[in-house]
XYZ file of C-alpha atoms in Angstrom:
678
model
C 12.169 54.246 75.408
C 14.715 57.023 75.809
C 16.236 55.126 78.739
C 16.229 51.882 76.768
C 18.051 53.449 73.827
C 20.461 55.236 76.144
C 21.356 51.980 77.949
C 21.778 50.100 74.672
C 23.640 52.712 72.615
C 25.632 54.488 75.350
C 26.086 51.917 78.120
C 28.166 52.760 81.170
C 31.297 50.819 81.982
C 29.637 49.185 84.986
C 26.696 48.089 82.824
C 29.032 46.487 80.268
C 30.847 44.571 83.012
C 27.520 43.463 84.454
C 26.297 42.225 81.063
C 29.571 40.410 80.353
C 29.435 38.689 83.745
C 25.874 37.616 83.040
C 26.709 36.221 79.610
C 29.676 34.298 81.034
C 27.562 32.913 83.892
C 24.840 31.766 81.505
C 27.365 30.241 79.093
C 28.944 28.337 81.986
C 25.599 27.106 83.303
C 24.429 25.970 79.857
C 27.726 24.238 79.088
C 27.822 22.395 82.411
C 24.146 21.416 82.194
C 24.688 19.976 78.682
C 27.896 18.230 79.792
C 25.982 16.606 82.673
C 23.387 15.489 80.127
C 20.538 17.171 81.999
C 17.140 16.896 80.329
C 16.303 20.618 80.037
C 19.526 22.619 80.449
C 17.770 25.886 79.623
C 16.349 25.951 83.167
C 19.938 26.435 84.343
C 19.993 29.536 82.126
C 16.738 30.795 83.666
C 18.218 30.247 87.117
C 21.354 32.210 86.186
C 19.276 35.096 84.743
C 17.323 35.616 87.961
C 20.541 35.840 89.944
C 21.747 38.736 87.778
C 19.041 41.138 89.006
C 21.309 42.391 91.834
C 25.010 42.054 90.886
C 26.628 42.594 94.321
C 28.549 39.502 95.465
C 26.876 39.125 98.843
C 23.412 39.504 97.342
C 24.170 36.977 94.592
C 25.493 34.468 97.135
C 22.484 34.994 99.387
C 20.070 34.640 96.470
C 21.896 31.523 95.259
C 21.548 29.937 98.699
C 17.889 30.944 98.883
C 17.337 29.563 95.393
C 18.992 26.254 96.222
C 17.052 25.840 99.491
C 13.776 26.797 97.811
C 14.479 24.421 94.938
C 15.190 21.492 97.261
C 12.028 22.138 99.285
C 9.951 22.461 96.111
C 11.506 19.314 94.696
C 10.633 17.306 97.791
C 7.051 18.577 97.725
C 6.753 17.742 94.024
C 7.923 14.187 94.658
C 5.482 13.862 97.581
C 2.503 15.003 95.491
C 3.384 12.771 92.549
C 3.935 9.656 94.660
C 0.644 10.128 96.490
C -1.651 11.721 93.883
C -0.305 10.718 90.451
C -3.458 8.631 89.914
C -5.659 11.621 90.751
C -4.526 14.461 88.429
C -7.169 16.964 89.531
C -6.269 16.463 93.179
C -2.612 16.877 92.258
C -3.380 20.167 90.502
C -5.440 21.299 93.490
C -2.617 20.445 95.885
C -0.160 22.314 93.679
C -2.448 25.377 93.584
C -2.604 25.301 97.389
C 1.193 24.956 97.637
C 1.739 27.917 95.300
C -0.753 30.033 97.243
C 0.892 29.085 100.546
C 4.376 30.018 99.349
C 3.066 33.231 97.834
C 1.350 34.154 101.104
C 4.506 33.390 103.089
C 6.572 35.505 100.678
C 4.392 38.484 101.608
C 5.537 38.057 105.220
C 9.204 38.785 104.470
C 10.843 41.959 103.225
C 14.135 40.878 101.661
C 13.755 40.213 97.934
C 16.053 37.185 98.157
C 13.832 35.510 100.746
C 10.797 36.273 98.593
C 12.631 34.548 95.755
C 13.233 31.471 97.939
C 9.470 31.044 98.378
C 8.970 31.624 94.640
C 11.446 28.854 93.827
C 9.840 26.469 96.329
C 6.515 26.928 94.572
C 7.671 27.018 90.964
C 10.092 24.065 91.234
C 7.247 21.899 92.505
C 5.062 23.164 89.646
C 7.696 22.362 86.995
C 8.262 18.842 88.336
C 4.585 17.963 88.733
C 3.459 19.419 85.409
C 6.267 17.880 83.351
C 5.452 14.452 84.778
C 1.702 14.905 84.222
C 2.245 15.792 80.555
C 3.065 12.114 79.925
C 0.864 10.184 82.365
C 1.484 6.880 80.601
C 5.164 6.905 81.561
C 4.639 7.792 85.235
C 6.635 5.607 87.609
C 8.685 6.056 90.737
C 11.833 6.084 88.603
C 10.509 8.698 86.154
C 9.275 10.921 88.983
C 12.644 10.865 90.703
C 14.469 11.395 87.396
C 12.437 14.493 86.517
C 12.821 15.910 90.025
C 16.556 15.264 90.051
C 17.011 16.919 86.653
C 15.009 20.044 87.543
C 16.769 20.496 90.881
C 20.169 19.878 89.308
C 19.541 22.393 86.496
C 18.522 25.144 88.855
C 21.411 24.475 91.245
C 23.910 24.514 88.350
C 22.655 27.951 87.293
C 22.851 29.242 90.888
C 26.400 28.012 91.454
C 27.690 29.365 88.125
C 26.158 32.806 88.700
C 27.564 32.927 92.235
C 31.083 31.975 91.115
C 31.180 34.500 88.261
C 29.861 37.274 90.498
C 32.528 36.528 93.101
C 35.491 36.118 90.725
C 34.948 38.637 87.887
C 34.821 42.357 88.654
C 33.228 41.734 92.052
C 30.932 44.441 93.388
C 30.692 44.285 97.175
C 27.596 44.926 99.249
C 29.814 46.640 101.829
C 30.534 49.430 99.333
C 26.839 49.854 98.688
C 26.073 49.839 102.425
C 28.722 52.475 103.127
C 27.225 54.705 100.427
C 23.714 54.136 101.756
C 24.826 54.759 105.357
C 26.518 58.032 104.437
C 23.440 59.052 102.468
C 20.979 58.294 105.269
C 23.130 60.091 107.865
C 23.293 63.197 105.661
C 19.560 62.952 104.988
C 18.869 62.639 108.716
C 21.070 65.620 109.617
C 19.404 67.706 106.930
C 16.007 66.666 108.276
C 17.016 67.556 111.845
C 17.953 71.053 110.674
C 14.679 71.376 108.744
C 12.621 70.112 111.680
C 14.118 72.718 114.005
C 13.632 75.511 111.473
C 10.491 77.531 112.191
C 10.292 78.599 108.562
C 10.534 75.035 107.211
C 7.549 73.815 105.173
C 5.521 70.720 105.969
C 5.958 69.434 102.409
C 9.745 69.683 102.652
C 9.818 67.839 105.981
C 7.667 64.998 104.701
C 9.640 64.640 101.480
C 12.787 64.249 103.542
C 11.091 61.669 105.782
C 10.091 59.706 102.668
C 13.684 59.686 101.409
C 15.062 58.661 104.803
C 12.628 55.767 105.130
C 13.337 54.584 101.569
C 17.082 54.553 102.283
C 16.541 52.768 105.598
C 14.507 50.150 103.759
C 17.421 49.559 101.370
C 19.898 49.327 104.256
C 17.684 46.853 106.086
C 17.321 44.697 102.970
C 21.021 44.712 102.040
C 22.414 44.273 105.560
C 21.565 40.554 105.568
C 23.642 39.943 102.416
C 26.852 41.667 103.563
C 27.447 38.895 106.112
C 28.505 36.626 103.220
C 31.433 38.893 102.314
C 34.295 37.640 104.444
C 34.889 37.438 108.204
C 34.013 41.112 108.731
C 30.670 40.677 106.997
C 28.556 39.837 110.096
C 30.043 42.813 111.948
C 29.210 45.151 109.074
C 25.677 43.756 109.025
C 25.175 44.586 112.695
C 26.756 48.029 112.216
C 24.231 48.758 109.441
C 21.428 47.621 111.750
C 22.753 49.946 114.445
C 22.674 52.863 112.003
C 19.034 52.123 111.201
C 18.218 51.900 114.921
C 19.790 55.255 115.738
C 18.253 57.060 112.776
C 14.828 55.945 113.977
C 15.633 57.106 117.505
C 16.702 60.541 116.225
C 13.513 60.855 114.176
C 11.489 60.023 117.270
C 13.269 62.561 119.476
C 13.508 65.571 117.177
C 9.743 65.524 116.592
C 9.290 66.828 120.121
C 11.130 70.104 119.538
C 9.907 70.689 116.010
C 6.241 70.243 116.829
C 6.577 72.268 120.018
C 7.930 75.219 118.056
C 5.282 75.051 115.348
C 2.177 74.229 117.362
C 2.801 75.572 120.876
C 5.025 78.662 120.637
C 3.656 79.867 123.976
C 5.585 77.049 125.668
C 8.922 78.150 124.192
C 11.043 79.906 126.832
C 14.380 81.659 126.215
C 16.238 78.609 127.571
C 14.391 76.258 125.195
C 15.098 78.640 122.319
C 18.787 78.572 123.231
C 18.829 74.757 123.359
C 17.149 74.446 119.963
C 19.545 76.956 118.411
C 22.499 75.090 119.904
C 21.326 71.817 118.393
C 20.481 73.341 115.029
C 23.900 74.993 114.713
C 25.649 71.741 115.560
C 23.575 69.764 113.025
C 24.367 72.332 110.337
C 28.099 72.168 111.025
C 28.450 68.407 110.907
C 26.100 68.110 107.909
C 28.553 70.200 105.873
C 31.629 68.294 107.049
C 33.068 65.103 105.564
C 35.546 64.629 108.426
C 34.463 61.957 110.888
C 36.828 63.146 113.631
C 35.505 66.695 113.403
C 31.871 65.561 113.591
C 32.581 63.276 116.556
C 34.412 66.109 118.326
C 31.517 68.555 117.847
C 28.965 66.076 119.154
C 31.201 65.240 122.132
C 31.501 68.923 123.047
C 27.732 69.330 122.818
C 27.169 66.321 125.082
C 29.569 67.721 127.650
C 27.893 71.140 127.587
C 24.409 69.652 127.960
C 25.541 67.357 130.775
C 27.059 70.295 132.669
C 23.909 72.300 132.049
C 21.734 69.565 133.523
C 24.076 69.062 136.494
C 23.619 72.723 137.393
C 19.812 72.206 137.410
C 19.201 75.679 136.080
C 15.904 74.718 134.394
C 12.942 75.971 136.379
C 9.934 74.948 134.256
C 8.767 71.388 133.433
C 9.150 71.922 129.707
C 12.688 73.221 130.092
C 13.749 70.131 132.039
C 12.053 67.823 129.545
C 13.586 69.507 126.477
C 17.043 69.443 128.078
C 16.699 65.682 128.603
C 15.580 65.269 124.992
C 18.549 67.343 123.751
C 20.981 65.146 125.671
C 19.323 62.004 124.304
C 19.703 63.372 120.757
C 23.410 64.019 121.335
C 23.886 60.496 122.739
C 22.077 58.851 119.813
C 24.042 60.923 117.301
C 27.317 59.853 118.916
C 26.444 56.167 118.508
C 25.213 56.793 114.955
C 28.585 58.225 113.926
C 30.455 55.366 115.604
C 28.232 52.838 113.834
C 29.098 54.413 110.485
C 32.780 54.117 111.326
C 32.209 50.472 112.297
C 31.218 49.675 108.715
C 34.942 49.990 107.912
C 36.546 49.193 111.257
C 34.780 46.793 113.587
C 33.687 48.279 116.902
C 32.666 45.332 119.084
C 31.007 47.560 121.679
C 28.433 48.573 119.046
C 27.902 45.412 117.060
C 24.934 44.024 118.941
C 22.038 45.671 117.142
C 19.474 43.227 115.712
C 18.026 43.581 112.220
C 14.706 45.237 111.498
C 11.598 43.067 111.548
C 9.141 42.856 108.688
C 5.592 43.878 109.543
C 3.535 40.778 108.837
C -0.109 41.289 107.954
C -1.880 37.926 107.443
C -4.694 39.640 105.536
C -2.283 40.952 102.898
C -0.643 37.515 102.725
C -3.998 35.822 102.095
C -4.749 38.200 99.200
C -1.322 37.618 97.628
C -1.690 33.846 97.997
C -5.188 33.908 96.509
C -3.992 35.870 93.474
C -1.201 33.410 92.751
C -3.493 30.400 93.162
C -6.052 32.028 90.863
C -3.454 32.719 88.144
C -2.315 29.078 88.308
C -5.897 27.777 88.318
C -6.776 29.766 85.184
C -3.704 28.358 83.453
C -4.601 24.838 84.619
C -8.148 25.257 83.272
C -6.784 26.303 79.866
C -4.320 23.407 79.836
C -6.891 20.761 80.828
C -9.379 21.953 78.199
C -6.928 22.479 75.328
C -4.344 19.797 76.013
C -1.676 22.113 74.600
C 1.771 21.653 76.134
C 2.453 25.352 75.469
C -0.316 26.157 77.979
C 2.013 24.855 80.704
C 3.889 28.162 80.440
C 0.788 30.006 81.673
C 1.113 28.043 84.921
C 4.833 28.733 85.426
C 6.106 32.177 84.363
C 3.073 34.236 85.502
C 3.251 32.459 88.874
C 6.895 33.523 89.321
C 6.038 37.113 88.387
C 2.965 37.065 90.661
C 5.090 36.264 93.707
C 7.994 38.565 92.887
C 5.865 41.610 91.979
C 3.321 41.324 94.793
C 4.851 44.093 96.966
C 4.963 46.718 94.213
C 2.273 49.461 94.508
C -0.487 49.117 91.922
C 0.324 52.363 90.087
C 3.946 51.284 89.561
C 2.901 47.685 88.903
C 0.911 48.750 85.841
C 4.046 50.276 84.315
C 6.141 47.217 85.214
C 3.639 44.797 83.665
C 3.440 46.813 80.438
C 7.221 46.786 80.148
C 7.267 43.054 80.803
C 4.822 42.575 77.925
C 6.984 44.684 75.614
C 9.962 42.507 76.567
C 7.950 39.336 75.821
C 6.961 40.605 72.362
C 10.533 41.596 71.464
C 11.861 38.260 72.796
C 9.395 36.382 70.574
C 10.522 38.196 67.422
C 14.231 37.844 68.240
C 13.835 34.138 69.056
C 11.910 33.310 65.862
C 13.607 35.523 63.284
C 17.145 35.572 64.669
C 18.159 32.855 67.119
C 16.134 29.867 65.921
C 16.624 30.869 62.278
C 20.417 30.818 62.644
C 20.550 27.763 64.876
C 18.407 25.703 62.500
C 21.025 26.247 59.791
C 24.007 25.464 62.037
C 25.533 22.099 62.745
C 24.241 21.919 66.339
C 27.650 22.656 67.840
C 27.788 24.080 71.363
C 30.214 26.828 70.348
C 27.846 28.139 67.672
C 24.920 27.910 70.103
C 26.760 30.066 72.639
C 27.853 32.617 70.004
C 24.335 33.021 68.617
C 22.801 33.469 72.080
C 25.500 35.768 73.481
C 24.309 38.850 71.567
C 20.637 38.819 72.648
C 21.565 37.995 76.234
C 24.121 40.819 76.323
C 21.464 43.294 75.147
C 18.895 41.964 77.628
C 21.369 42.167 80.498
C 22.220 45.788 79.646
C 18.548 46.545 80.298
C 18.439 44.256 83.332
C 21.243 46.222 85.001
C 19.200 49.440 85.241
C 16.378 49.602 87.785
C 14.100 51.571 85.446
C 14.595 49.314 82.420
C 14.783 46.088 84.450
C 11.229 44.959 83.475
C 12.185 45.160 79.779
C 15.287 43.035 80.425
C 13.434 40.510 82.560
C 10.578 40.286 80.057
C 13.114 39.657 77.314
C 15.657 37.254 78.853
C 13.313 34.712 80.481
C 10.855 34.232 77.564
C 13.757 34.259 75.069
C 15.380 31.372 76.956
C 12.174 29.363 77.141
C 11.306 29.923 73.476
C 14.775 28.977 72.199
C 15.172 26.078 74.670
C 18.954 25.788 74.102
C 20.077 22.189 74.432
C 21.552 19.352 72.379
C 18.113 18.444 70.995
C 16.245 21.543 69.794
C 13.819 19.856 67.418
C 10.814 21.037 69.414
C 12.020 24.657 69.419
C 12.590 24.497 65.642
C 8.899 23.660 65.183
C 7.425 27.070 64.319
C 3.897 26.196 65.433
C 5.152 25.159 68.880
C 7.307 28.276 69.218
C 4.434 30.582 68.229
C 2.085 28.768 70.610
C 4.611 29.145 73.438
C 5.071 32.856 72.697
C 1.306 33.410 72.712
C 0.989 31.406 75.944
C 3.618 33.527 77.691
C 2.009 36.749 76.456
C -1.448 35.553 77.484
C -0.187 34.469 80.908
C 1.313 37.895 81.645
C -1.912 39.567 80.426
C -3.961 37.347 82.746
C -1.660 38.254 85.614
C -2.053 41.958 84.792
C -5.850 41.760 85.016
C -5.760 39.624 88.150
C -3.714 42.363 89.813
C -6.248 44.933 88.572
C -9.285 43.001 89.816
C -7.890 41.864 93.175
C -5.976 44.860 94.469
C -6.031 43.692 98.068
C -7.281 45.402 101.235
C -8.017 49.132 101.109
C -5.393 51.586 102.290
C -7.669 52.686 105.142
C -7.955 49.113 106.418
C -4.208 48.495 106.134
C -3.425 51.734 107.982
C -5.873 50.821 110.747
C -4.277 47.380 111.145
C -0.785 48.885 111.365
C -1.904 51.331 114.045
C -3.662 48.569 115.971
C -0.449 46.509 115.915
C 1.430 49.576 117.219
C -1.129 49.919 120.016
C -0.452 46.312 121.062
C 3.303 46.936 121.037
C 2.913 50.034 123.208
C 0.925 47.946 125.678
C 3.626 45.265 126.013
C 6.831 47.173 125.252
C 8.223 46.724 128.779
C 7.811 42.968 128.794
C 11.066 42.783 126.811
C 14.652 43.068 128.018
C 15.679 45.790 125.517
C 12.440 47.692 124.909
C 13.897 50.496 122.745
C 15.627 48.061 120.365
C 12.587 45.791 120.292
C 10.260 48.681 119.509
C 12.501 50.204 116.815
C 12.822 46.829 115.084
C 9.064 46.512 114.817
C 8.344 50.129 113.898
C 10.835 50.490 111.015
C 8.864 48.557 108.389
C 5.571 49.989 109.640
C 6.873 53.530 109.193
C 7.988 52.687 105.675
C 4.589 51.242 104.810
C 2.654 54.128 106.347
C 4.731 56.779 104.584
C 4.160 54.931 101.289
C 0.408 54.762 101.926
C 0.316 58.456 102.828
C 2.388 59.947 100.004
C -0.670 60.824 97.948
C -2.356 62.881 100.683
C -1.958 66.619 101.252
C -2.082 66.729 105.049
C 0.275 63.764 105.618
C -1.572 63.179 108.900
C -0.882 59.421 108.750
C 2.873 60.015 108.496
C 2.776 62.425 111.442
C 0.788 59.935 113.503
C 3.229 57.152 112.611
C 6.103 59.330 113.860
C 4.068 60.033 116.985
C 3.740 56.295 117.587
C 7.523 55.944 117.248
C 8.071 58.811 119.675
C 5.637 57.450 122.267
C 7.579 54.218 122.528
C 10.792 56.111 123.242
C 9.043 58.400 125.736
C 7.696 55.357 127.543
C 11.152 53.754 127.687
C 12.580 57.018 129.026
C 9.938 57.265 131.771
C 10.406 53.655 132.889
C 14.171 54.215 133.033
C 13.734 57.276 135.265
C 11.312 55.399 137.517
C 13.684 52.435 137.779
C 16.608 54.680 138.736
C 14.574 56.702 141.230
C 12.409 54.023 142.842
C 14.503 50.907 142.222
C 12.740 47.579 142.469
C 9.768 49.130 144.256
C 6.846 48.555 141.881
C 4.885 51.724 141.273
C 1.177 51.165 141.584
C 0.104 53.422 138.704
C 2.946 52.868 136.221
C 1.340 49.969 134.363
C -2.006 51.778 134.335
C -0.241 54.761 132.765
C 1.285 52.513 130.089
C -2.100 51.015 129.217
C -3.658 54.471 129.082
C -0.861 55.674 126.789
C -1.495 52.844 124.312
C -5.256 53.401 124.447
C -4.908 57.161 123.955
C -2.769 56.544 120.861
C -5.365 54.189 119.395
C -8.099 56.766 120.069
C -6.013 59.462 118.357
C -5.727 57.293 115.225
C -9.545 57.369 115.102
C -9.707 61.121 115.665
C -10.828 60.794 119.294
C -9.445 62.054 122.588
C -10.609 61.819 126.227
C -9.338 62.566 129.748
C -8.321 59.016 130.707
C -4.652 59.498 129.899
C -4.540 62.873 131.681
C -5.938 61.243 134.814
C -3.375 58.420 134.556
C -0.586 61.023 134.285
C -1.827 62.833 137.378
C -2.038 59.594 139.385
C 1.473 58.522 138.424
C 2.924 61.986 139.053
C 1.394 62.152 142.529
C 2.808 58.706 143.296
C 6.250 59.702 142.047
C 6.252 62.774 144.296
C 6.250 60.401 147.262
C 9.192 58.299 146.046
C 11.340 60.726 144.025
C 13.274 63.437 145.808
C 14.986 64.814 142.692
C 12.945 67.916 141.792
C 14.599 68.192 138.392
C 13.485 64.692 137.371
C 9.963 65.343 138.593
C 9.742 68.522 136.548
C 11.080 66.705 133.478
C 8.423 63.986 133.895
C 5.709 66.594 134.294
C 6.894 68.310 131.122
C 6.770 64.979 129.297
C 3.189 64.385 130.419
C 2.088 67.839 129.288
C 3.762 67.415 125.921
C 2.227 63.960 125.249
C -1.258 65.207 126.141
C -0.890 68.086 123.689
C 0.331 65.606 121.055
C -2.771 63.428 121.417
C -5.097 66.418 121.113
C -3.290 67.695 118.024
C -3.158 64.222 116.404
C -6.877 63.625 116.937
C -7.685 66.994 115.393
C -5.453 66.336 112.373
C -7.080 62.947 111.737
C -10.510 64.537 111.935
């Protein structure tokens, strides 16, 4: 409540602009919807409210497009169901429940909130059209079905277009500015983590906290990078530059693990030359972390690359581990160089860099089935209440809770409980404000549009002030949407002025959110242990087939990003953080495999090595065994076979020693990972 009062009594300038833009967008959408003589213009208001959740222009445009596409798809499905099943209402309700569950399940397969919203609109638009037609079965005809569908689609599109125009024209906030801030933040976080990882005295808790922050920022960059492409001709280039930053941060995380874990767990392997290399890297990371000058940072990294290249050309490393660590150090310098250039490309396009693909969402069908089942169950409970009571207010149980069910499905249960409670508080406040303020004043007015807009502007302004803050957003959302539906602003408000209908609607909304809360409590989804096992099994499959793709490092990073984010979220409550460490190991193994195949390709050419594929299969299997706390000698034997074969084909002693060092290091990693899981 302290945050609520602070946002309402001492709002920031940006929050005031955001609220004003929202009020203007909603006034425009309501005015246009009434001017077009649409049946329920308040749905245009609801549409405009949802687009205010993220105020950046690119995100609003992307959400508007997603909303329009989802609305059209839902409208077509609604027409299809009504034309085929209008004579069979229970079958129509069953088909609608299936459609809502399908869209909810598909929404769990995407990461971007705007794409989730597209699936929500596809489901809810169909629900609105079908239910509003079924309320009056005696008047059902092809003309009435099309009229209802056209009105609902038109109302939602009007709200989307108005919100998009206002966001673009009034005090525009660009996604590119947000991305630049996020990119700078994640680079600084990564540099700080690199220093901490190479520090012998660094604590495990500190390292893992930094990993959590890095992955959270990468998740935001991945989600926002798709929206920046709508901000002018440079937008697509900035999107690819942001993707490149995410790629290189993941690569650096994968590489630095090698040195950090070697220092902490195998100090006997640290030679004076390795110590010197680690110190050289740590000093460079510290220098550029403290600097805000891009040219200086690029110069320092360039000098380090040159020194490491000269060092390797002299072939002064005598031990396998020394050769391997020198190769890793040079790879770190190369990745850091591209990372800095990618950051610069967010402002000035660098066409040599702008080819990085976006991160892929980890899709777990089991999680999607649970999410779809929950949404279908919420709708079915509402349908049961509606069929048995006949109350038109019960329709709201089948609409609003369904929207919230889809949009809140990815939130962890502990946070979801807080969000749902704040939604309920918003619903209660909206009910009181609608009954004792808005409807009371409007019932005494002359029904003029100007008075309607003036009366509604105040409550919406207050709700939007809360909607603009991430922590108070549930209060704002719980207030604005129910307030709109209870007031039902339009030219004919006779139904809203009926106090018994308004109270019934308020109780229906409150009951629907309560039902949703308990559905989330009862059906929490698969256990964390099962989800973690499925993620690791998917990683095992990727390790097995990583070299079937033309750009294996990019392909692997794209698939591992969302998995790392999920695993770190699952593991934040544990003390050992063994799952996080194993997830980073999986990331590192992919890069090690790519490095080995590159060396073999350069040394042997097109000559297919007999034991290389067997080694790759053994690597994937050894990782899967480590996730179960097991370890055997199969991978060691595969390493020995491949090394003996390489001795025949490779004349470069330095490369052979580096490969041997890699094999030794990976074997030690598997043993340590299995022990930590146990």
